[in-house]
């Protein structure tokens, strides 16, 4: 190779490496003309059907696609409901047992009727279910085997269409809550309120057992009816003011019957093309890519009816720039890309590089992101400030707990022995230590089911759990481990052994966790049980299998969490309401706890206004649950979120799940900072080039010298 060719080749290596370093983005197909929000998911969603989905990782997607009648105002606090696809807030009338109108404050209120008016001109997203041929027949509702051979995903259908939203679509979705094959997690609870819903579910189940088809359009619910295309009614037993909150959740978003009929085709079900995986909504975004093993993409809905950024907020919002986009049409972004990230370290690294727009703060990255003052106040580290990163914090209206399966023969039941066993474990599991180690102090130990920020949460000595804490010097102090050992002995397990057989007590903890991120926490949990000389066996499985075990009551001890669906204590206390048991009704009472006194108090409390009487009932319910100890009460988290400087309109909203439409991105700034933060390091390549030249140049010179001698003519 000639020397000049070698030099050119090595130079090209350097240039190529430089170019590669400049484009090492995980999004090589990124279009700078599209405002794309980049985020992630760590657990594959199991359900995207709004009648079934109830997990936070699922609602992060469904909340952007489906639109219930109402939503929470993005900026106002306390949280305030407002119309979304509804034209106004519901009109409520009150009836006696004979369906005759009575005043709201009457003692004869037997029913409440909510009439919901709808906006006009709202259309569903593009979808093949709506396509009709020239004869008005649905084009894709009876697919042949030949047609199915060409279909692997929803995007493979050549045509799509839309139609206008009608009141019947909302009623149809409420009927779906009762479908025996959908297993809606709120059927048990809603059946307690919506007139005729439980009977409707029983009727559908009976028809299914008889092998008869279920056409929900031909079967009506007593308490739900269409008035006309723009009005429908929901009739509930007695008073149930929380229904307004439920009407702001995807459970009550409209579903078109055409979509369900389209998805019911066996050939599509075999290909996992179902409504549980391909949503059909009216929201600002719709799903255009669904690969749960890699990424999921939501794009702007071309048929979106239009909505505008709020023009008013709380004091200080305007000064914070939160009203800079007042009155602008939503959404303010074009696309949302959810990428699978199983490890926190991978996500954090890409966030620091600027490839994710927002990040929480894991324990591994806490010291890099946050500094804590001597007074215990949190602030951004210098490294984050240099990048222009912002920190937003909020006290979470959430609770995380360790639950006992009350149906289990060892840790369940309501005998004194069982209660003492659970209380002993509750004392031994030191959540103060857990918060310090794994949450970097971002949380407070829970004393009961209701978190701060929700009516019914009581601070001070009156609000502590006396079975686990003592009140000392103005603060709760966890009772000593000796108290736990005494309780364990009284429960029949002195020094962690069965008093009758002498066998060691072995308990089982079921968890949907694996990998290095969870190992330390599980090791810590084993250590807590070893304080009592109790052996803890970890049974780890994937999330879907874990959910199945919970539904069947096959878990013994488990870890669970709950984020408030709406700002009312009923939304937390119903997690312990007997008729809402997960095994019996598929509800959200994961511990399958059932206490008659607690349930009666719950039924009185849930419809009451927030007053002193309601507070006293909540305190009594908390006392009952603390005594029975179906949960190790866990902790309430403090939420920390980091945002890059190109994010705008950031205000934590712990009630709303459809907030991505308000976000605005400065994509030019993002691109510039990504280029700046990810410049390739060229000097090692230059050093390598220089070293290669030093090695190759002498050989080339010797070769050229020998070649010259060989071809030279001797002198005569």
XYZ file of C-alpha atoms in Angstrom:
716
model
C 0.000 0.000 0.000
C 1.392 3.387 -0.927
C 2.119 5.705 1.955
C -0.314 8.356 0.813
C -3.117 5.761 0.558
C -2.334 4.535 4.057
C -2.529 8.068 5.426
C -5.857 8.647 3.713
C -7.210 5.363 5.087
C -6.183 6.146 8.667
C -7.609 9.641 8.370
C -10.917 8.179 7.241
C -10.924 5.947 10.319
C -10.638 9.007 12.529
C -13.347 10.915 10.645
C -15.682 7.913 10.683
C -15.161 7.431 14.411
C -15.876 11.110 15.002
C -19.066 10.931 12.978
C -20.144 7.775 14.819
C -19.531 9.440 18.168
C -21.695 12.383 17.133
C -24.648 10.177 16.284
C -24.548 7.577 19.067
C -28.161 8.391 19.901
C -30.433 5.434 20.769
C -32.905 7.029 18.317
C -31.127 6.883 14.929
C -34.422 7.543 13.113
C -35.168 10.681 15.145
C -36.875 13.345 13.020
C -35.902 16.857 14.192
C -39.108 18.264 12.699
C -41.275 16.143 15.023
C -41.586 17.157 18.668
C -41.016 13.778 20.303
C -41.097 13.124 24.039
C -38.789 10.271 25.083
C -39.628 8.211 28.145
C -39.550 4.542 29.106
C -41.277 1.588 30.709
C -39.653 -1.142 32.796
C -42.557 -3.601 32.998
C -44.426 -4.830 29.947
C -48.048 -3.639 30.177
C -50.473 -6.509 30.510
C -53.755 -4.725 29.783
C -54.482 -1.668 27.645
C -58.236 -2.269 27.676
C -59.646 0.528 29.876
C -62.136 -1.892 31.427
C -59.260 -4.044 32.731
C -56.191 -1.853 33.099
C -55.441 -0.630 36.613
C -51.634 -0.553 36.892
C -49.566 2.635 36.842
C -47.385 1.414 33.959
C -50.529 0.778 31.894
C -52.391 3.975 32.692
C -49.310 5.972 31.645
C -50.246 4.825 28.126
C -54.042 4.506 28.242
C -54.372 7.912 29.898
C -53.026 9.584 26.745
C -55.357 7.633 24.404
C -58.719 7.312 26.140
C -60.884 10.227 27.255
C -63.445 9.825 30.043
C -66.072 12.543 30.493
C -64.032 14.543 33.019
C -60.456 15.357 33.949
C -58.515 17.247 36.622
C -57.466 20.809 35.924
C -53.771 20.631 35.157
C -52.677 23.606 37.278
C -55.237 24.247 40.028
C -54.806 22.981 43.585
C -56.687 21.590 45.448
C -57.466 19.236 42.604
C -60.480 20.377 40.631
C -62.587 18.391 38.182
C -63.540 19.933 34.842
C -65.258 18.703 31.661
C -63.132 16.867 29.093
C -65.446 15.372 26.463
C -68.456 16.277 28.586
C -70.068 19.628 27.825
C -70.606 20.428 31.499
C -70.414 18.888 34.945
C -73.124 16.267 35.553
C -76.598 17.307 36.628
C -77.621 15.304 39.697
C -81.180 14.551 40.771
C -82.195 12.618 43.880
C -85.035 10.075 44.050
C -86.870 8.162 46.747
C -87.673 4.440 46.636
C -90.573 5.176 44.256
C -88.297 7.107 41.884
C -89.920 10.383 42.910
C -87.696 13.508 43.140
C -86.637 14.601 46.637
C -84.292 17.353 47.869
C -80.588 16.560 48.144
C -80.648 16.820 51.940
C -83.692 14.580 52.299
C -83.501 11.486 54.482
C -85.478 9.635 51.805
C -82.772 9.662 49.126
C -82.725 6.143 47.667
C -81.056 6.936 44.347
C -78.930 9.599 42.682
C -79.164 10.085 38.928
C -76.226 11.644 37.087
C -76.970 13.083 33.650
C -73.828 13.678 31.587
C -73.996 16.033 28.580
C -71.414 15.509 25.808
C -69.665 17.844 23.415
C -70.359 17.449 19.717
C -67.795 17.057 16.933
C -65.584 14.512 18.722
C -64.259 11.644 16.574
C -62.399 8.419 17.257
C -58.816 7.850 16.130
C -58.173 6.272 12.709
C -58.982 2.579 12.904
C -59.835 -0.263 10.482
C -62.872 -1.227 12.574
C -64.786 1.767 11.170
C -64.093 1.152 7.462
C -67.135 0.360 5.334
C -67.349 -0.686 1.695
C -69.467 0.916 -1.020
C -72.503 -1.020 0.242
C -72.137 0.254 3.778
C -70.877 -3.084 5.095
C -67.867 -3.247 7.395
C -64.821 -4.059 5.315
C -62.755 -5.831 7.978
C -65.327 -7.421 10.299
C -65.346 -10.810 8.569
C -61.761 -11.467 7.520
C -60.970 -14.485 5.375
C -57.988 -16.765 5.934
C -56.315 -15.208 2.891
C -56.709 -11.718 4.323
C -55.423 -12.841 7.707
C -52.239 -14.198 6.138
C -51.257 -10.628 5.280
C -51.960 -9.304 8.784
C -49.442 -9.439 11.638
C -50.151 -6.130 13.353
C -52.834 -3.479 13.259
C -50.779 -1.236 10.974
C -50.971 -3.904 8.246
C -54.558 -2.948 7.420
C -54.533 -0.744 4.341
C -57.527 1.418 5.241
C -58.773 3.161 8.362
C -61.690 5.436 9.127
C -63.420 7.143 12.031
C -66.855 8.102 13.281
C -68.317 10.599 15.706
C -68.492 9.863 19.418
C -71.967 9.143 20.810
C -73.463 8.674 24.262
C -73.992 5.004 23.436
C -70.195 4.507 23.422
C -70.024 5.462 27.110
C -72.932 3.196 28.028
C -71.371 0.356 26.045
C -68.162 0.663 28.061
C -70.049 0.528 31.371
C -71.695 -2.677 30.147
C -68.235 -4.051 29.377
C -67.282 -3.689 33.060
C -69.714 -6.547 33.731
C -68.528 -8.849 30.934
C -67.490 -12.218 32.428
C -64.453 -12.562 30.152
C -63.073 -9.080 30.842
C -62.741 -9.450 34.634
C -62.804 -5.733 35.338
C -61.104 -5.009 38.677
C -63.752 -2.426 39.601
C -66.839 -4.560 38.916
C -67.245 -5.495 42.582
C -66.987 -1.907 43.750
C -69.118 -0.405 40.988
C -71.698 -3.124 41.490
C -72.210 -1.714 44.975
C -73.142 1.652 43.475
C -74.495 1.490 39.927
C -78.069 0.260 39.953
C -78.412 -3.109 38.244
C -74.733 -3.606 37.384
C -74.313 -6.705 39.562
C -77.521 -8.231 38.197
C -76.323 -7.440 34.692
C -73.032 -9.235 35.369
C -74.941 -12.262 36.689
C -77.126 -12.273 33.579
C -74.123 -12.161 31.253
C -72.437 -14.960 33.178
C -75.561 -17.107 32.938
C -75.826 -16.539 29.184
C -72.169 -17.425 28.759
C -72.639 -20.667 30.726
C -75.501 -21.532 28.401
C -73.201 -21.027 25.433
C -75.246 -18.091 24.110
C -73.617 -15.067 22.433
C -73.291 -11.843 24.413
C -74.402 -8.833 22.385
C -74.139 -5.977 24.845
C -76.050 -3.662 22.515
C -79.204 -5.747 22.998
C -78.879 -6.177 26.768
C -79.527 -3.154 28.963
C -78.490 -2.229 32.505
C -81.288 -0.923 34.693
C -79.311 2.023 35.994
C -77.503 3.127 32.820
C -79.253 4.464 29.740
C -78.831 6.632 26.672
C -81.034 9.732 26.569
C -79.947 10.803 23.096
C -76.691 10.925 21.131
C -75.290 13.638 23.420
C -76.693 12.658 26.850
C -76.602 9.553 29.034
C -77.508 8.781 32.641
C -76.033 6.739 35.468
C -78.263 5.846 38.406
C -76.587 4.941 41.698
C -77.866 3.705 45.019
C -78.293 6.434 47.617
C -75.646 9.116 47.521
C -72.250 8.453 45.983
C -70.450 11.759 45.358
C -67.221 9.909 44.435
C -68.819 8.871 41.140
C -67.604 12.199 39.719
C -64.029 11.114 40.409
C -64.550 7.758 38.714
C -65.892 9.576 35.661
C -62.413 11.077 35.270
C -60.788 7.630 34.921
C -60.251 5.507 31.779
C -62.658 2.879 33.168
C -65.473 5.176 32.032
C -63.963 6.222 28.717
C -66.016 5.413 25.594
C -65.509 2.227 23.601
C -67.110 1.842 20.151
C -68.946 -1.438 19.656
C -67.467 -1.692 16.149
C -63.981 -2.042 17.640
C -64.969 -4.876 19.957
C -66.750 -6.707 17.147
C -63.699 -6.229 14.914
C -61.321 -7.565 17.580
C -63.570 -10.540 18.385
C -62.481 -12.341 15.190
C -60.573 -15.531 16.164
C -57.941 -14.948 13.489
C -57.026 -11.609 15.039
C -57.093 -12.978 18.576
C -54.613 -15.665 17.508
C -52.265 -12.893 16.375
C -52.767 -10.993 19.671
C -54.537 -8.187 17.826
C -57.095 -7.369 20.498
C -58.607 -4.365 22.208
C -56.489 -5.301 25.212
C -53.408 -4.543 23.149
C -54.486 -2.000 20.517
C -56.558 0.796 22.112
C -59.268 2.756 20.269
C -59.809 6.202 21.775
C -60.632 9.831 21.105
C -57.647 11.304 22.957
C -54.786 13.488 21.690
C -52.619 10.443 20.910
C -53.093 7.001 19.421
C -50.823 3.976 19.291
C -48.831 3.645 16.084
C -46.189 1.143 17.214
C -46.612 -1.655 19.721
C -43.520 -3.734 20.430
C -43.535 -4.384 24.190
C -40.114 -6.035 23.989
C -38.542 -2.881 22.585
C -40.675 0.236 22.372
C -44.207 1.613 22.100
C -45.019 4.787 20.175
C -47.965 7.154 20.488
C -48.564 9.689 17.712
C -50.781 12.757 17.526
C -54.354 11.789 16.711
C -55.269 13.428 13.372
C -58.951 13.366 14.401
C -58.402 14.960 17.818
C -61.320 17.223 18.641
C -59.161 20.007 19.979
C -58.457 21.273 23.448
C -56.573 24.286 24.732
C -53.915 24.863 27.344
C -55.365 26.331 30.577
C -55.621 30.103 30.769
C -55.546 30.256 34.555
C -53.849 28.454 37.403
C -52.655 28.941 40.953
C -50.881 32.043 42.287
C -47.297 31.937 41.094
C -47.988 29.776 38.043
C -47.708 32.700 35.627
C -44.409 33.800 37.180
C -43.123 30.234 36.854
C -43.875 30.253 33.125
C -46.722 27.771 33.480
C -49.120 30.055 31.593
C -46.795 30.954 28.711
C -48.790 28.617 26.464
C -52.208 29.732 27.730
C -54.884 29.186 25.116
C -52.682 27.250 22.693
C -54.150 24.119 21.061
C -53.210 20.770 22.560
C -51.247 18.577 22.388
C -48.034 20.597 22.311
C -45.965 17.578 21.268
C -46.317 15.313 18.238
C -45.158 11.950 19.502
C -44.334 9.941 22.625
C -41.760 7.143 22.494
C -41.780 4.615 25.366
C -38.600 2.509 25.318
C -38.099 -0.644 27.370
C -35.467 -0.084 30.062
C -35.135 -2.950 32.526
C -32.277 -1.470 34.562
C -32.215 1.880 36.350
C -28.541 2.414 35.532
C -29.181 2.211 31.804
C -32.024 4.730 31.995
C -30.016 7.102 34.176
C -27.017 7.037 31.853
C -29.162 7.945 28.864
C -30.913 10.685 30.822
C -27.568 12.272 31.685
C -26.668 12.120 27.993
C -29.910 13.929 27.194
C -31.633 11.012 25.491
C -34.490 10.880 27.999
C -36.374 14.059 28.842
C -37.385 13.257 32.409
C -36.040 10.996 35.142
C -36.856 9.888 38.601
C -33.986 9.399 41.022
C -33.037 5.889 42.056
C -30.907 5.164 45.090
C -27.899 4.470 42.850
C -28.057 7.932 41.284
C -29.209 9.893 44.333
C -25.793 11.158 45.425
C -25.000 12.210 41.870
C -28.271 14.133 41.531
C -29.112 15.529 44.952
C -27.288 17.102 47.845
C -28.738 17.224 51.337
C -28.066 20.198 53.585
C -27.218 19.951 57.268
C -30.839 20.881 57.963
C -32.029 17.877 55.945
C -33.227 19.921 52.974
C -32.865 18.506 49.475
C -31.338 20.390 46.550
C -29.736 19.719 43.199
C -26.084 18.763 43.010
C -23.659 21.075 41.213
C -23.365 18.558 38.378
C -27.110 18.752 37.732
C -27.144 22.544 37.966
C -24.384 22.772 35.370
C -26.576 20.849 32.941
C -29.548 23.122 33.609
C -31.553 20.259 35.087
C -34.537 21.177 37.258
C -35.890 19.331 40.301
C -39.598 19.063 41.081
C -40.794 17.455 44.313
C -44.196 16.466 45.616
C -45.503 14.491 48.560
C -47.017 11.405 47.023
C -50.661 10.592 47.644
C -49.487 6.991 47.613
C -48.802 4.162 49.980
C -46.490 1.153 49.720
C -47.049 -1.767 52.031
C -46.304 -5.419 52.678
C -49.505 -7.406 52.701
C -50.550 -10.678 54.280
C -52.950 -12.944 52.441
C -55.716 -13.197 55.009
C -56.880 -16.451 53.386
C -53.533 -18.105 54.105
C -53.601 -20.716 56.928
C -50.353 -19.457 58.510
C -50.272 -15.648 58.260
C -53.995 -15.117 57.620
C -57.059 -15.365 59.774
C -58.405 -13.294 62.656
C -57.403 -15.263 65.748
C -55.296 -13.587 68.411
C -52.385 -15.831 67.443
C -52.576 -14.704 63.817
C -52.839 -11.031 64.785
C -49.822 -11.280 67.075
C -47.762 -12.982 64.370
C -48.530 -10.181 61.928
C -47.853 -7.474 64.524
C -44.512 -9.069 65.417
C -43.483 -8.988 61.766
C -44.729 -5.391 61.507
C -42.424 -4.299 64.320
C -39.463 -6.241 62.939
C -39.620 -4.736 59.442
C -37.899 -1.416 60.039
C -39.293 0.922 57.394
C -37.321 3.862 58.779
C -34.206 1.932 57.840
C -35.701 0.977 54.483
C -36.465 4.626 53.632
C -32.945 5.647 54.624
C -31.181 2.915 52.650
C -33.323 2.467 49.560
C -35.157 5.793 49.247
C -32.429 8.131 50.528
C -34.795 9.534 53.116
C -37.540 10.297 50.581
C -40.547 9.063 52.481
C -42.302 8.793 55.830
C -43.348 5.581 57.608
C -47.052 4.858 57.231
C -49.211 4.629 60.320
C -52.338 3.519 58.497
C -53.898 3.293 55.057
C -54.542 7.015 54.406
C -51.548 9.061 53.143
C -50.769 12.757 53.728
C -52.711 15.135 51.546
C -55.896 13.060 51.796
C -58.687 13.849 54.246
C -58.463 11.417 57.164
C -54.694 11.518 57.560
C -53.926 12.509 61.151
C -50.567 13.810 62.315
C -49.120 13.569 65.820
C -49.747 11.109 68.602
C -53.411 10.614 67.658
C -52.370 9.310 64.258
C -49.735 6.685 65.143
C -50.104 2.916 65.041
C -49.817 1.986 68.751
C -49.187 -1.677 67.922
C -45.906 -0.774 66.217
C -44.922 2.645 67.620
C -44.625 4.448 70.931
C -44.906 8.221 71.179
C -41.719 9.590 72.711
C -40.512 13.183 72.930
C -42.996 14.408 70.353
C -42.350 11.771 67.708
C -43.226 8.150 66.902
C -40.554 5.604 67.861
C -40.656 2.014 66.636
C -41.186 -0.454 69.463
C -38.123 -2.568 70.347
C -37.485 -5.939 68.744
C -37.964 -7.556 72.162
C -41.660 -6.630 71.922
C -41.837 -8.359 68.547
C -40.163 -11.504 69.909
C -42.634 -11.602 72.788
C -45.576 -11.317 70.376
C -44.067 -14.060 68.216
C -43.819 -16.355 71.231
C -47.432 -15.601 72.221
C -48.412 -16.428 68.621
C -46.999 -19.925 69.133
C -43.566 -19.484 67.581
C -41.030 -18.957 70.389
C -37.616 -18.121 68.925
C -39.083 -18.649 65.455
C -40.116 -22.279 65.955
C -43.512 -23.917 66.133
C -44.240 -24.499 69.820
C -45.963 -27.826 69.073
C -43.670 -29.414 66.482
C -40.405 -27.579 67.065
C -40.131 -26.984 63.334
C -38.739 -23.605 62.198
C -41.282 -21.087 60.948
C -40.821 -20.667 57.186
C -42.716 -17.896 55.418
C -42.963 -17.121 51.711
C -42.654 -13.728 50.059
C -44.018 -13.478 46.519
C -42.582 -10.723 44.389
C -42.452 -9.755 40.676
C -38.788 -8.792 40.913
C -35.444 -10.111 39.793
C -32.016 -8.810 38.831
C -29.476 -6.643 40.640
C -31.879 -3.763 41.330
C -34.083 -5.914 43.552
C -31.491 -8.242 45.111
C -30.352 -5.772 47.762
C -33.920 -5.041 48.861
C -34.809 -8.712 49.072
C -31.649 -9.436 51.064
C -32.611 -6.607 53.414
C -36.089 -8.080 53.823
C -34.657 -11.499 54.744
C -32.567 -9.742 57.366
C -35.687 -8.230 58.946
C -37.242 -11.673 59.387
C -33.995 -13.083 60.771
C -34.388 -10.704 63.706
C -37.198 -13.036 64.757
C -35.317 -16.174 63.693
C -37.948 -16.644 60.988
C -36.883 -18.023 57.619
C -38.128 -16.036 54.621
C -38.209 -17.734 51.227
C -38.375 -15.401 48.230
C -40.589 -16.639 45.403
C -39.750 -14.399 42.462
C -41.689 -14.492 39.215
C -42.595 -12.237 36.297
C -45.244 -9.573 36.755
C -48.013 -11.365 34.864
C -47.511 -14.609 36.792
C -47.438 -12.636 40.033
C -50.791 -11.025 39.155
C -52.265 -14.456 38.479
C -51.067 -15.741 41.873
C -52.631 -12.756 43.590
C -55.963 -13.288 41.835
C -55.972 -16.945 42.881
C -54.910 -16.242 46.472
C -51.730 -18.284 46.083
C -49.367 -15.653 47.506
C -48.628 -15.657 51.230
C -46.811 -12.370 51.848
C -46.425 -9.766 49.126
C -45.462 -6.172 48.471
C -48.005 -3.795 46.988
C -48.555 -0.127 46.378
C -51.421 2.186 45.622
C -51.514 5.597 43.972
C -54.599 7.664 44.624
C -57.152 7.491 41.821
C -58.939 10.480 43.286
C -58.437 12.757 46.312
C -60.755 11.049 48.781
C -60.063 8.656 51.707
C -62.537 6.160 50.248
C -59.992 5.477 47.508
C -57.560 4.065 50.101
C -59.933 2.549 52.625
C -61.660 0.528 49.890
C -58.379 -1.408 49.630
C -59.436 -3.093 52.881
C -63.176 -3.318 52.197
C -64.277 -6.968 52.383
C -66.569 -7.086 49.303
C -63.642 -5.756 47.274
C -61.471 -8.842 47.951
C -59.215 -9.821 45.076
C -59.896 -13.567 45.214
C -63.648 -13.313 45.776
C -64.526 -10.449 43.429
C -61.346 -9.555 41.540
C -61.215 -6.245 43.391
C -58.277 -4.306 44.772
C -58.374 -5.647 48.332
C -55.173 -7.595 47.666
C -54.929 -8.875 51.245
C -58.488 -10.304 51.035
C -59.155 -8.635 54.384
C -62.703 -8.871 55.733
C -63.854 -7.340 59.009
C -67.583 -6.787 59.506
C -67.162 -3.730 61.731
C -64.702 -2.139 59.321
C -66.996 -2.827 56.354
C -70.039 -1.264 58.052
C -68.087 1.857 58.946
C -66.768 2.043 55.387
C -70.291 1.942 53.969
C -71.273 4.864 56.207
C -68.116 6.891 55.617
C -67.830 6.651 51.849
C -70.755 8.960 51.008
C -70.211 11.514 53.759
C -68.835 15.025 53.280
C -65.453 15.833 54.822
C -66.457 16.825 58.351
C -65.625 15.915 61.949
C -68.042 12.998 61.969
C -66.408 11.483 58.898
C -62.961 11.994 60.410
C -63.945 10.124 63.580
C -65.255 7.185 61.548
C -62.019 7.060 59.534
C -59.973 7.037 62.744
C -62.079 4.159 64.096
C -61.577 2.220 60.849
C -57.841 2.819 61.063
C -57.809 1.500 64.641
C -59.605 -1.695 63.584
C -57.211 -2.295 60.707
C -54.154 -1.568 62.854
C -55.315 -4.144 65.398
C -55.935 -6.809 62.740
C -52.691 -5.902 60.905
C -53.514 -7.181 57.395
C -50.664 -4.933 56.208
C -47.220 -3.986 57.380
C -48.123 -0.362 56.823
C -44.986 0.550 54.912
C -44.346 4.135 53.863
C -45.583 7.104 51.875
C -43.027 8.286 49.296
C -41.717 11.735 48.544
C -41.557 12.112 44.784
C -38.451 13.605 43.156
C -38.384 14.188 39.407
C -35.627 15.678 37.243
C -36.358 17.606 34.053
C -33.936 18.805 31.408
C -33.989 22.514 30.563
C -35.844 21.933 27.280
C -38.991 20.768 29.137
C -41.743 23.315 29.688
C -45.086 23.355 31.532
C -43.912 21.076 34.318
C -46.157 20.939 37.371
C -46.611 17.627 39.225
C -50.235 16.496 39.149
C -50.751 13.401 41.256
C -54.384 12.880 40.245
C -54.336 13.331 36.477
C -53.010 10.617 34.179
C -53.338 12.484 30.864
C -50.795 15.265 31.396
C -48.393 14.628 28.515
C -50.572 16.701 26.192
C -49.605 19.815 28.176
C -45.866 19.297 27.814
C -43.832 21.486 25.473
C -40.298 20.721 24.286
C -37.569 22.977 22.951
C -36.207 20.368 20.554
C -33.528 22.684 19.142
C -32.063 23.153 22.604
C -32.273 19.417 23.218
C -30.390 18.632 20.010
C -27.719 21.223 20.732
C -27.121 19.941 24.255
C -27.163 16.311 23.134
C -24.434 17.137 20.595
C -22.464 19.031 23.226
C -22.734 16.344 25.889
C -21.938 13.480 23.523
C -18.972 14.784 21.562
C -16.598 11.938 20.757
C -13.195 11.801 22.413
C -10.834 12.041 19.433
C -7.374 12.247 21.039
C -7.015 8.457 21.607
C -7.617 7.947 17.885
C -5.094 10.607 16.990
C -2.588 8.981 19.347
C -3.291 5.619 17.714
C -2.765 7.157 14.280
C 0.539 8.658 15.381
C 1.671 5.308 16.852
C 0.740 3.481 13.673
C 2.699 5.963 11.624
C 5.734 5.485 13.851
C 5.509 1.723 13.352
C 4.692 1.698 9.666
C 6.794 4.572 8.359
C 10.221 2.899 8.929
C 9.026 -0.279 7.226
C 7.719 1.723 4.303
C 11.029 3.610 3.986
C 13.047 0.348 4.045
C 10.734 -1.170 1.465
C 11.062 1.846 -0.807
C 14.864 1.809 -0.403
C 15.135 -1.899 -1.337
C 12.831 -1.426 -4.281
C 14.943 1.487 -5.515
C 18.152 -0.595 -5.279
C 16.579 -3.501 -7.146
C 15.579 -1.415 -10.099
C 18.693 0.804 -10.250
C 21.203 0.312 -13.189
C 24.825 -0.467 -12.153
C 27.494 1.955 -13.382
C 29.806 0.713 -16.125
